[in-house]
Amino acid sequence: MGESTAAARNAPWWLTDPGRWAAEKAALRAAGATVRRLPGTSNPTTGVMQVSVGWPEVGRRLRLRVTFPPEYPWFPPEVTTDDTSIRRHHNPKSGALCLLADPDAMWHPGTLLADLLTAQLPRLLAANELPLVDAAALEHHEAEGARTFVGTGQPVSLLVDPDHSSLPTQTTSGWVHVGLHGPYDNLMIAVGRIADESGMCVAGQDWGPPFGQHQWLPWLRLDRSLTSADTPARLWDHARTTLPDMARKDGIVLLRFRDEIGYRTDGWAWLAIYGGTAPTWILAEPAGPRTWAARIPEYTHLARAHIVLIGTGSLGATIATALACAGLGELTLVDGDRVRAATICRQTPLSTTGLPKTAAVAHACYDHQPGIVIHEVRAQIGAVGEAHDLAATIPASDLVIDAAANPALSRWLATTCEPDTDLITAAGTWGAWGGSIVTYPTRGGGCWACLELHRADHTLPWPPASPEPAATDGCSAPTFPGAHHDLADLAHHAVRVAATRLTGDTATWADVTTLSLRTPDGQRIPPTWSADDLPVHPACRRPHRDSLLTPAQSA
Amino acid sequence: MPDEEPTTAAHTEATQPDASPAPHAADDGRPPGPATEAVHGHPADTDDASNPGTPASPEPADALVPTGVRRIERTVHRRTTIEDVDETVVEDVPLTWAPPASAYPKPVG
């Protein structure tokens, strides 16, 4: 980059593009507005410019302060006002107006400030003035709670499950049992059981893992909404005065206050105040199974399901955490290995080295979904002397996923799951060049032995596999070359198939899904999937159930 | 009979009416498949460690007869030049029957 180009890029936008600033002024004046650069606010070093705009409204002139960012016009300007008659879509702390629901996505660099105000300001004002039924057509249906406008900038979060927030009206203060979790330089405080001043629990439910520590903190009800006059110090003084025996001088007090908790819906919200010489506050974030499920509504049925996952290596760990993310209710993890530092390139992280793999994966699952019920079976299935009760666990589950990459185990599982428990077998190939996912009972009626016979005949496709020798370390068991992100393609599809299967849908996915990430000679290709049903092989001597497909589907 | 060979129990069960060897089973009474495939040049069921390069001594024909079978009835549709015939075939299939091994890629995960 030449020096002149770099200098031009560092110059403020109104100098590099003077025509744009001229166009902005002309458009504002054409719209009947007044515009004036605020003295001392056009800083060439920061690239920020501020202007005062008098915007014509019916019967008045609305005073606006507009701040253009240094990257203008690629990003939109911020428009603020001190006009307190505007209550919705107006940040009470900063004064910013929400002219665009998603400013960066909805802003176009060809838009002038005057265009933005002409198009959006009347809508914003109307949403403030019209009855709800009319205003609802003009705005996004999002709650504008206090949390929307107040941020602490600190790595501390207060979590509240909205399903646990109903309290008896006569209970105005007491104790709350919070869960604490802070694996890094952050801290999460989760509101659990809530008790009155006598210590009797009146609502709520404690958070399980990963919240490893719990503590009782005092809480107090504030029978009003927050106002712009409220500050952490003021609320802290109020709490200390109201609860002199409960609130420690440098402790934490939780406040329950009125707020908009849903679109134009009033309710109770929480905030925590850190005391001490300079009190600060953290407004609660709603979080819990229902909150998460609302973001992935297709998968709410997983909350009632129990999956047994055998093998928690690269495929299994990815499958487990994806299932936890998607809201699975209960998971049995089966693996007899421990995490080795040598394999963290495709499994759980270094911090889990030495743990049983099931425990390492369980921690990751809890982190993705507090509340998931996890059972660990730390056993190598099929090895002499390994105690487990899988043959009894499997019939009580809804689905089994075999990610152990062990043909002997796959055959045993397929037989053990027959005839009533669904089974998904996921396996990659050497080098993670591809892999396959097989689902039983099959649509085509074939069994695991039919699969092997069809593969032997090549009547089912073979995924590509690297011919490279194994990557070994010392004289221990050889491992394989292959990246986590390649196997993750396979793992995530296994989760898709499992989630579909748990709805009772046996028609969407074919019996055998084969993934190719390479050509047979090793050239990389975009992930390519083939789908085949698994019919009964004529040479198979095992018993077979009827096809899951209806005659119409078979046709 | 503390010294009784464990295969006797299998033999006793296999001789029950519903537990007879499957018609397709090999002549020596063993089910086909990997469980009886040769490993390292000698049959998997040998215990003759002193002479690993030679086949194992013959064992009783029923030594590896599976202890569980499943009866299958299936209808086979035959089309001849004269007529179409639905014929019911009944087979007793050992639960441990397995197809022969193939060169399908080793799974990883």
XYZ file of C-alpha atoms in Angstrom:
664
model
C 0.000 0.000 0.000
C 1.406 3.384 -0.947
C 1.739 6.153 1.646
C -0.764 8.373 -0.106
C -3.356 5.584 -0.127
C -2.797 4.878 3.550
C -3.061 8.552 4.395
C -6.303 8.832 2.445
C -7.711 5.877 4.340
C -6.773 7.451 7.635
C -8.364 10.799 6.739
C -11.928 11.406 8.025
C -14.736 10.608 5.645
C -15.885 14.226 5.231
C -12.432 15.105 3.853
C -11.972 12.047 1.650
C -15.534 12.363 0.318
C -16.517 16.037 0.516
C -19.286 15.454 -2.004
C -21.020 13.143 0.473
C -21.099 15.772 3.196
C -22.430 18.322 0.712
C -25.141 15.890 -0.326
C -26.070 15.221 3.320
C -26.516 18.927 4.031
C -28.467 19.555 0.838
C -30.842 16.674 1.519
C -31.459 17.756 5.130
C -32.244 21.314 4.072
C -34.482 20.070 1.266
C -36.433 18.135 3.914
C -36.948 21.354 5.881
C -34.393 20.530 8.565
C -31.733 22.736 10.030
C -28.210 21.345 10.300
C -25.190 22.623 12.182
C -21.830 21.011 12.872
C -21.274 21.049 16.590
C -18.162 23.044 17.469
C -15.198 20.907 18.410
C -16.924 17.608 17.613
C -15.587 16.958 14.122
C -12.388 15.239 15.075
C -10.097 14.316 12.155
C -8.095 12.029 14.433
C -11.010 9.892 15.549
C -12.967 10.391 12.319
C -16.133 11.109 14.304
C -18.401 14.030 13.367
C -21.382 15.287 15.359
C -24.086 17.578 14.006
C -27.194 19.126 15.467
C -30.332 18.656 13.407
C -33.661 20.412 13.883
C -36.131 18.023 12.286
C -39.575 19.369 11.335
C -42.457 17.521 12.952
C -46.099 18.548 13.106
C -46.289 21.535 15.380
C -42.699 21.352 16.571
C -39.062 20.984 15.648
C -37.424 17.874 17.112
C -33.864 18.483 18.312
C -31.568 15.658 17.285
C -27.878 15.049 17.774
C -26.357 12.905 15.024
C -22.996 11.171 15.392
C -21.369 9.844 12.253
C -18.967 6.948 12.885
C -15.469 7.021 11.407
C -16.474 4.312 8.910
C -19.414 6.364 7.593
C -21.235 5.756 5.264
C -20.524 2.020 5.522
C -22.154 2.032 8.957
C -25.192 4.121 10.000
C -25.089 7.292 12.080
C -26.349 7.295 15.683
C -29.292 9.618 16.271
C -30.042 10.755 19.828
C -32.499 13.146 21.420
C -33.170 14.501 24.891
C -36.908 14.574 24.205
C -38.336 12.549 27.100
C -41.802 12.400 25.508
C -40.450 9.590 23.293
C -40.514 6.488 25.481
C -40.353 3.508 23.138
C -37.401 2.821 20.867
C -35.521 5.448 22.841
C -32.607 4.522 25.106
C -33.280 6.318 28.392
C -29.590 6.321 29.293
C -27.875 7.325 26.049
C -30.846 8.982 24.349
C -30.289 6.907 21.183
C -33.291 6.341 18.925
C -33.813 2.874 17.441
C -34.456 3.951 13.878
C -33.519 0.578 12.438
C -34.230 -2.759 14.094
C -30.891 -4.126 12.905
C -28.867 -1.040 11.957
C -25.915 -2.754 10.319
C -28.074 -5.135 8.319
C -30.740 -2.626 7.281
C -28.458 0.308 6.581
C -27.265 0.898 3.026
C -24.301 3.192 2.315
C -26.286 4.946 -0.401
C -28.815 6.141 2.193
C -28.490 9.746 3.307
C -29.284 10.817 6.866
C -32.262 12.791 5.564
C -33.586 9.631 3.841
C -33.272 7.670 7.081
C -35.081 10.289 9.147
C -37.803 10.788 6.533
C -38.520 7.066 6.339
C -38.126 5.979 9.949
C -38.715 8.852 12.330
C -42.477 9.126 11.616
C -42.804 5.373 12.242
C -40.946 5.631 15.534
C -43.050 8.554 16.715
C -46.270 6.850 15.641
C -45.288 3.691 17.541
C -45.049 5.884 20.650
C -48.364 7.610 20.160
C -50.749 5.130 18.536
C -52.812 2.521 20.420
C -51.087 -0.840 20.691
C -53.147 -2.457 17.978
C -51.919 0.093 15.440
C -48.404 0.450 16.806
C -47.841 -3.290 16.589
C -47.750 -3.040 12.806
C -44.940 -0.495 12.947
C -42.414 -2.149 15.221
C -40.589 -5.377 15.839
C -42.198 -7.347 18.631
C -39.306 -7.257 21.047
C -39.339 -6.431 24.735
C -37.654 -3.167 25.654
C -36.657 -4.041 29.179
C -34.131 -2.171 31.253
C -31.524 -4.728 30.330
C -31.735 -3.525 26.725
C -30.345 -0.175 27.755
C -27.989 -0.920 30.645
C -24.726 -2.751 30.240
C -21.932 -2.962 32.754
C -19.148 -3.859 30.351
C -18.042 -6.443 32.901
C -17.666 -10.192 32.372
C -20.325 -10.929 34.965
C -23.733 -12.306 34.052
C -26.868 -12.834 36.078
C -29.052 -15.636 34.726
C -32.689 -16.174 35.578
C -34.892 -18.935 34.268
C -38.159 -17.129 33.411
C -40.089 -20.286 34.309
C -38.938 -19.980 37.916
C -39.750 -16.337 38.506
C -43.248 -16.514 39.977
C -43.302 -15.516 43.665
C -46.044 -15.088 46.276
C -47.109 -11.443 46.328
C -46.671 -11.156 50.101
C -42.990 -12.130 49.873
C -41.033 -8.921 49.433
C -37.538 -9.928 50.504
C -35.526 -12.939 51.558
C -32.737 -15.145 50.349
C -31.914 -16.570 46.957
C -29.742 -19.627 46.392
C -27.511 -18.715 43.463
C -25.267 -21.012 41.449
C -21.826 -19.712 40.597
C -19.777 -20.689 37.549
C -16.700 -18.917 36.227
C -14.315 -21.106 34.282
C -12.247 -18.210 32.944
C -12.146 -14.537 33.869
C -15.915 -14.414 33.801
C -18.573 -15.139 36.381
C -22.110 -16.352 35.983
C -24.582 -16.013 38.829
C -27.708 -18.085 38.298
C -30.852 -17.463 40.326
C -31.986 -20.746 41.847
C -34.269 -21.408 44.813
C -35.874 -18.314 46.306
C -36.709 -18.166 50.023
C -38.456 -15.645 52.238
C -36.727 -13.963 55.158
C -37.384 -16.961 57.409
C -35.526 -19.184 54.960
C -38.585 -21.023 53.636
C -38.274 -21.699 49.901
C -41.187 -20.225 48.007
C -40.152 -20.629 44.369
C -37.417 -21.535 41.961
C -35.170 -24.451 41.342
C -31.420 -24.768 41.739
C -29.156 -25.010 38.739
C -27.136 -28.195 38.422
C -23.817 -28.588 36.640
C -21.858 -26.674 35.478
C -22.764 -24.442 38.444
C -20.456 -26.113 40.925
C -20.749 -23.650 43.820
C -23.844 -22.274 45.481
C -24.387 -19.411 47.866
C -27.309 -17.680 49.604
C -27.641 -13.976 48.783
C -30.219 -11.479 50.072
C -32.909 -10.201 47.732
C -35.370 -7.350 47.857
C -38.462 -6.445 45.854
C -38.672 -3.004 44.292
C -42.307 -2.325 43.437
C -41.627 -0.144 40.429
C -39.683 0.102 37.192
C -36.191 1.519 36.959
C -35.997 5.167 36.060
C -33.222 7.262 34.597
C -32.617 8.579 38.124
C -31.702 5.097 39.382
C -28.017 4.428 39.799
C -26.225 1.444 41.331
C -25.174 3.560 44.298
C -28.711 4.763 44.932
C -30.190 1.278 44.728
C -27.410 -0.082 46.927
C -28.216 2.482 49.603
C -31.876 1.530 49.345
C -31.064 -2.160 49.765
C -28.748 -1.576 52.722
C -31.347 0.610 54.404
C -34.167 -1.879 53.832
C -32.158 -4.982 54.705
C -29.656 -3.779 57.321
C -29.161 -7.245 58.792
C -28.895 -9.116 55.511
C -26.916 -6.975 53.075
C -23.223 -7.024 53.861
C -21.247 -3.841 53.303
C -19.263 -5.204 50.351
C -21.623 -7.982 49.333
C -24.183 -8.582 46.623
C -27.918 -7.934 46.803
C -30.424 -9.039 44.193
C -33.299 -6.714 43.341
C -36.566 -7.747 41.789
C -38.254 -4.915 39.894
C -41.046 -4.242 37.399
C -39.961 -4.315 33.784
C -41.083 -5.095 30.250
C -40.246 -8.806 30.033
C -42.027 -9.537 26.744
C -43.245 -7.372 23.881
C -45.281 -4.684 25.653
C -45.771 -7.145 28.529
C -45.033 -6.121 32.090
C -43.497 -8.518 34.611
C -40.725 -9.041 37.103
C -37.040 -8.824 36.288
C -33.893 -9.148 38.380
C -30.696 -7.226 38.835
C -27.708 -7.748 41.099
C -25.902 -4.909 42.821
C -22.291 -5.270 43.841
C -21.733 -3.137 46.915
C -18.581 -1.632 48.280
C -17.212 1.838 47.709
C -18.232 1.963 44.039
C -21.391 -0.099 43.603
C -22.195 -1.501 40.194
C -25.112 -3.476 38.824
C -25.794 -6.374 36.496
C -29.186 -6.779 34.909
C -30.396 -10.343 34.590
C -30.530 -12.205 31.337
C -33.403 -14.658 30.885
C -31.922 -18.114 30.343
C -33.291 -21.600 30.755
C -34.602 -24.553 28.795
C -37.598 -22.621 27.480
C -35.443 -19.661 26.478
C -33.092 -21.876 24.526
C -35.854 -23.989 22.995
C -37.498 -20.850 21.633
C -34.437 -20.353 19.450
C -34.582 -23.879 17.993
C -38.298 -24.683 18.030
C -37.920 -27.686 15.723
C -36.091 -29.588 18.441
C -38.275 -29.179 21.518
C -39.113 -32.881 21.415
C -35.510 -33.691 22.346
C -36.153 -32.529 25.912
C -38.208 -35.687 26.492
C -35.733 -38.075 24.872
C -33.031 -40.353 26.258
C -30.148 -41.221 23.958
C -27.403 -43.751 24.634
C -24.169 -42.691 22.932
C -21.397 -45.249 22.685
C -17.983 -43.801 21.906
C -17.021 -40.288 22.923
C -14.069 -39.633 20.638
C -13.979 -37.128 17.829
C -17.344 -38.182 16.422
C -19.018 -38.965 19.732
C -17.900 -35.815 21.562
C -19.209 -33.668 18.723
C -22.471 -35.593 18.608
C -22.936 -35.298 22.367
C -22.339 -31.567 22.570
C -24.550 -30.913 19.539
C -27.346 -32.933 21.134
C -26.930 -31.006 24.379
C -27.018 -27.739 22.447
C -30.215 -28.846 20.753
C -31.899 -29.479 24.113
C -31.620 -33.233 24.685
C -33.113 -34.233 28.036
C -31.109 -37.311 28.989
C -27.872 -38.772 27.683
C -25.982 -41.927 28.599
C -22.319 -41.700 27.630
C -20.403 -44.944 27.205
C -16.626 -45.056 26.872
C -13.805 -46.690 28.789
C -10.987 -44.375 27.675
C -9.424 -41.336 29.275
C -8.580 -38.121 27.463
C -4.988 -37.975 26.292
C -3.181 -34.744 25.556
C -1.982 -36.276 22.284
C -5.488 -36.345 20.827
C -6.895 -32.952 21.789
C -6.571 -31.851 18.153
C -9.868 -33.573 17.493
C -11.484 -34.122 20.868
C -12.173 -32.344 24.122
C -9.680 -29.622 25.137
C -6.397 -29.849 26.995
C -8.044 -28.897 30.277
C -9.765 -32.298 30.261
C -6.584 -34.367 29.912
C -6.610 -37.367 32.212
C -10.351 -37.324 32.773
C -12.496 -40.244 31.688
C -13.734 -39.294 28.222
C -17.306 -39.624 29.425
C -16.641 -37.061 32.179
C -14.887 -34.688 29.793
C -17.773 -34.836 27.347
C -20.295 -34.537 30.179
C -18.656 -31.275 31.282
C -18.949 -29.927 27.738
C -22.594 -31.006 27.567
C -23.420 -29.333 30.884
C -21.786 -26.179 29.611
C -23.986 -26.271 26.537
C -27.152 -27.114 28.414
C -27.328 -26.883 32.193
C -30.066 -29.244 33.265
C -29.311 -32.108 30.930
C -29.326 -35.444 32.786
C -26.163 -37.399 32.030
C -25.254 -40.960 33.002
C -21.714 -42.167 32.532
C -20.788 -45.768 31.744
C -17.028 -45.907 31.978
C -16.500 -49.272 30.357
C -15.055 -50.721 27.186
C -17.948 -52.744 25.864
C -16.890 -56.253 24.917
C -13.652 -56.246 26.915
C -13.301 -58.951 29.535
C -13.857 -57.708 33.058
C -15.662 -54.497 32.123
C -18.835 -54.078 34.143
C -21.805 -52.438 32.491
C -25.518 -52.868 32.176
C -26.001 -51.673 28.628
C -28.186 -54.570 27.608
C -30.698 -53.341 30.188
C -30.153 -49.628 29.544
C -30.687 -49.800 25.799
C -34.330 -50.980 25.825
C -35.184 -48.176 28.252
C -33.756 -45.530 25.928
C -35.308 -43.917 22.884
C -32.308 -44.141 20.591
C -28.775 -45.494 20.537
C -25.944 -43.827 18.647
C -22.896 -45.932 17.906
C -19.862 -43.721 17.369
C -17.276 -46.184 18.633
C -15.777 -47.060 15.235
C -15.584 -50.691 16.243
C -17.154 -53.213 13.839
C -17.507 -55.852 16.552
C -19.340 -53.423 18.797
C -21.493 -52.235 15.901
C -22.669 -55.784 15.227
C -23.402 -56.412 18.907
C -25.302 -53.150 19.204
C -27.323 -53.795 16.070
C -28.350 -57.173 17.445
C -28.985 -55.853 20.964
C -31.149 -53.016 19.711
C -33.340 -55.315 17.624
C -36.216 -55.116 17.216
C -37.535 -52.096 19.080
C -34.730 -49.610 19.778
C -33.598 -47.294 17.025
C -29.879 -47.331 16.319
C -27.659 -44.960 14.356
C -24.155 -46.068 13.504
C -21.756 -43.286 12.512
C -18.214 -43.965 11.376
C -15.572 -42.085 9.445
C -12.891 -43.557 7.255
C -9.116 -43.394 7.464
C -7.897 -39.872 6.953
C -11.432 -38.579 7.544
C -11.890 -38.721 3.786
C -15.515 -39.666 4.292
C -17.769 -41.905 6.293
C -21.238 -43.236 6.658
C -24.314 -43.116 8.820
C -26.594 -46.132 9.007
C -29.981 -46.135 10.701
C -31.821 -49.181 12.046
C -34.520 -50.411 11.775
C -34.099 -49.739 8.106
C -36.606 -48.493 5.599
C -35.469 -51.205 3.199
C -35.791 -54.064 5.687
C -32.114 -55.028 5.675
C -30.100 -55.699 8.819
C -26.486 -55.069 9.797
C -25.428 -58.291 8.081
C -27.223 -57.218 4.905
C -25.206 -54.005 5.097
C -21.948 -55.911 5.212
C -23.031 -58.193 2.387
C -24.118 -55.272 0.222
C -20.851 -53.508 0.896
C -18.938 -56.648 0.021
C -20.859 -56.758 -3.262
C -20.381 -52.993 -3.772
C -24.133 -52.690 -4.154
C -23.808 -49.975 -1.505
C -21.220 -47.233 -1.981
C -17.908 -47.246 -0.165
C -16.786 -43.895 1.180
C -13.250 -42.923 0.179
C -10.491 -43.815 2.626
C -6.893 -42.698 2.838
C -4.339 -45.381 2.021
C -1.766 -43.582 4.189
C -0.252 -45.525 7.078
C -1.523 -44.914 10.568
C -0.231 -42.039 12.613
C 1.328 -43.743 15.587
C 2.902 -42.504 18.746
C 5.335 -44.933 20.294
C 4.274 -48.518 20.608
C 0.735 -47.812 21.751
C -2.358 -48.407 19.706
C -2.147 -46.739 16.305
C -4.424 -43.841 15.670
C -5.473 -42.293 12.396
C -4.779 -39.063 10.557
C -7.881 -36.946 10.086
C -9.156 -33.575 11.201
C -11.934 -32.835 13.634
C -13.710 -30.477 11.242
C -13.933 -33.211 8.593
C -15.389 -35.737 11.018
C -17.692 -33.030 12.371
C -19.579 -33.027 9.059
C -20.485 -36.622 9.736
C -21.234 -36.069 13.421
C -23.593 -33.196 12.795
C -25.530 -35.156 10.210
C -25.876 -37.998 12.699
C -27.483 -35.506 15.084
C -29.871 -34.365 12.357
C -30.878 -37.953 11.665
C -31.280 -38.693 15.382
C -33.456 -35.643 15.968
C -35.678 -36.558 13.035
C -35.917 -40.171 14.102
C -37.018 -39.169 17.582
C -40.084 -37.490 16.111
C -41.145 -40.899 14.811
C -40.245 -39.895 11.275
C -38.650 -42.862 9.543
C -39.170 -41.606 6.015
C -37.038 -38.480 5.743
C -33.587 -40.002 5.761
C -32.378 -42.979 3.787
C -30.965 -45.977 5.651
C -27.386 -45.431 4.585
C -25.918 -41.974 4.114
C -22.418 -41.927 2.697
C -20.173 -38.880 2.885
C -17.294 -38.223 0.501
C -14.874 -35.393 1.207
C -12.355 -36.683 -1.340
C -12.300 -38.516 -4.604
C -11.058 -42.100 -4.339
C -7.586 -40.894 -5.345
C -7.559 -38.250 -2.632
C -8.506 -35.002 -4.384
C -10.549 -32.716 -2.155
C -14.157 -32.196 -3.226
C -17.073 -30.338 -1.671
C -18.832 -32.563 0.881
C -20.896 -34.962 -1.182
C -23.620 -37.136 0.278
C -25.286 -40.160 -1.210
C -28.374 -41.763 0.234
C -29.408 -45.391 -0.173
C -31.905 -47.671 1.407
C -30.753 -50.992 2.753
C -32.732 -53.897 1.315
C -32.482 -57.455 2.554
C -29.505 -59.131 0.940
C -30.392 -62.470 -0.663
C -27.463 -64.156 1.044
C -28.341 -62.921 4.490
C -29.399 -65.658 6.850
C -30.595 -63.398 9.649
C -34.244 -62.741 10.464
C -35.709 -59.539 9.032
C -38.626 -57.387 9.924
C -40.968 -55.804 7.467
C -39.848 -52.737 5.614
C -40.585 -49.458 7.357
C -41.658 -47.986 4.066
C -45.232 -47.967 2.924
C -45.850 -49.387 -0.555
C -46.200 -45.839 -1.860
C -42.824 -44.837 -0.441
C -41.235 -47.965 -1.845
C -42.594 -47.085 -5.258
C -19.578 -83.057 37.096
C -16.985 -80.406 37.753
C -14.658 -81.585 34.996
C -17.271 -81.596 32.300
C -16.331 -79.729 29.145
C -18.348 -76.517 28.728
C -19.256 -77.517 25.178
C -21.500 -80.206 26.550
C -24.067 -77.682 27.621
C -24.166 -76.196 24.165
C -24.476 -79.626 22.702
C -27.400 -80.431 24.953
C -29.231 -77.260 24.045
C -28.463 -77.539 20.362
C -30.021 -80.952 20.206
C -33.387 -79.632 21.320
C -35.977 -79.693 18.536
C -35.937 -75.906 17.961
C -32.210 -75.554 18.246
C -30.961 -77.706 15.456
C -28.151 -76.366 13.303
C -29.293 -74.205 10.444
C -29.538 -75.857 7.060
C -26.985 -73.478 5.617
C -24.382 -74.154 8.295
C -21.081 -75.599 7.189
C -20.666 -79.346 7.177
C -18.486 -79.290 10.252
C -21.300 -77.720 12.233
C -19.673 -74.299 12.561
C -21.478 -71.155 11.467
C -19.680 -69.359 8.671
C -18.269 -65.885 9.125
C -15.445 -64.080 10.844
C -15.766 -65.944 14.108
C -14.390 -69.043 12.473
C -12.100 -67.387 9.946
C -8.445 -68.278 10.088
C -6.385 -65.814 12.096
C -2.602 -65.652 11.687
C -2.701 -68.753 9.545
C -4.577 -71.066 11.841
C -8.195 -71.466 12.798
C -9.421 -69.120 15.456
C -10.775 -71.894 17.594
C -7.523 -73.765 17.976
C -5.850 -74.025 21.320
C -2.872 -75.832 19.940
C -0.330 -73.126 20.668
C 2.580 -75.518 20.275
C 1.979 -75.876 16.543
C 0.426 -72.635 15.316
C 1.101 -73.271 11.646
C -1.059 -76.343 11.358
C -4.806 -76.670 11.416
C -6.368 -77.467 14.728
C -7.295 -80.972 15.617
C -10.816 -81.856 14.607
C -13.316 -81.034 17.310
C -16.725 -82.452 17.933
C -18.997 -81.291 15.159
C -21.312 -79.525 17.568
C -18.609 -77.617 19.462
C -19.545 -74.232 18.021
C -23.212 -74.711 17.388
C -24.899 -71.531 18.568
C -27.131 -71.789 21.559
C -29.856 -69.530 20.158
C -31.773 -69.662 16.923
C -34.609 -67.677 15.471
C -37.220 -69.316 13.289
C -37.957 -67.398 10.112
C -40.903 -67.915 7.889
C -40.833 -66.094 4.636
C -42.849 -66.269 1.495
C -40.927 -66.744 -1.693
C -42.677 -65.737 -4.860
C -41.673 -67.971 -7.754
C -42.667 -67.217 -11.310
C -42.462 -70.110 -13.735
C -43.544 -70.410 -17.337
C -46.706 -72.105 -16.162
C -47.773 -70.333 -12.996
C -46.875 -68.008 -10.147
C -46.302 -69.809 -6.867
C -46.067 -68.402 -3.347
C -44.005 -70.811 -1.347
C -43.472 -70.543 2.408
C -39.908 -71.257 3.485
C -39.132 -71.971 7.126
C -35.600 -71.657 8.407
C -34.030 -71.807 11.841
C -31.261 -69.235 11.759
C -28.547 -69.046 14.416
C -28.513 -65.634 16.049
C -24.753 -65.485 15.791
C -24.699 -65.999 12.072
C -22.529 -63.390 10.416
C -21.555 -62.690 6.859
C -17.951 -63.170 5.789
C -15.538 -60.306 6.287
C -14.931 -57.887 3.435
C -12.282 -55.286 2.666
C -14.606 -52.385 3.538
C -12.549 -49.516 5.021
C -11.757 -49.654 8.715
C -14.052 -47.263 10.579
C -12.626 -44.383 12.583
C -14.193 -41.921 14.909
